[in-house]
């Protein structure tokens, strides 16, 4: 979405690769972060909520799901809005 692209404009693109996927096909309404043996979920809509799960098996599974999704995300022309690599 335009809001997502605006949000990502502040990221350090020298160390970050971003892929935008079609919002009409894949609607995410939260942010997920995986770090150490933790997974955090934060909603973007009211009522705002966050969940932190500290469990190695859960973190490893979410990492695997992410890697599978990232590897299989198909790029299209940049103007189509499917996949972008943002650079400064």
C-alpha positions in Angstrom: 0.0 0.0 0.0 1.2 3.6 -0.3 1.2 3.8 3.5 3.5 0.8 3.7 5.9 2.3 1.1 5.9 5.7 3.0 6.6 3.8 6.3 9.5 1.9 4.8 11.1 5.1 3.3 12.8 5.8 6.7 14.5 2.4 6.9 18.2 2.1 6.2 18.1 0.5 2.7 21.8 -0.3 2.7 21.1 -3.1 5.1 17.4 -3.8 4.4 15.7 -5.5 1.4 12.0 -5.1 1.2 9.4 -7.0 -0.9 5.9 -5.6 -1.2 3.2 -8.1 -2.0 -0.2 -7.5 -3.4 -2.4 -6.2 -0.5 -5.6 -7.4 -2.2 -4.3 -10.9 -2.2 -2.4 -11.1 1.1 -3.8 -8.8 3.8 -1.6 -8.5 6.9 -2.8 -6.3 9.8 0.1 -6.9 12.1 3.9 -6.8 12.3 5.8 -9.9 13.2 9.4 -9.9 14.4 11.6 -12.9 15.1 14.7 -12.5 17.1 16.7 -14.8 19.4 14.2 -17.4 20.6 11.3 -14.9 20.5 8.5 -14.0 18.2 6.6 -10.7 18.7 3.3 -9.7 17.1 2.0 -6.1 17.1 -1.4 -5.1 15.7 -1.8 -2.0 13.6 -5.5 -1.5 14.4 -7.4 -0.6 17.5 -7.5 -2.1 20.0 -3.7 -2.3 19.7 -2.2 -5.4 21.1 1.2 -7.0 21.3 2.2 -10.6 22.0 5.7 -11.9 22.8 6.3 -15.6 22.7 9.6 -16.9 24.0 10.1 -20.4 22.7 12.9 -21.8 20.5 10.5 -24.1 18.5 8.1 -21.3 17.8 10.9 -18.9 16.7 12.5 -21.5 14.5 9.2 -22.4 12.9 8.4 -18.7 12.2 11.9 -18.3 10.7 11.3 -21.3 8.4 7.9 -20.0 7.3 9.5 -16.6 6.6 12.4 -18.1 4.6 10.0 -20.2 2.6 7.7 -17.2 1.8 10.7 -14.9 1.0 12.3 -17.5 -1.4 9.0 -18.1 -3.2 7.8 -14.5 -3.5 7.7 -13.8 -7.3 8.8 -10.4 -8.6 6.8 -8.5 -11.1 7.4 -5.2 -12.8 8.0 -2.5 -10.1 5.0 -0.5 -11.2 2.7 -3.5 -10.5 3.3 -3.1 -6.8 4.2 -6.7 -6.2 7.9 -6.7 -5.4 10.3 -3.8 -4.8 13.9 -3.4 -3.7 14.0 0.0 -2.1 17.3 1.9 -2.3 18.3 5.4 -1.0 
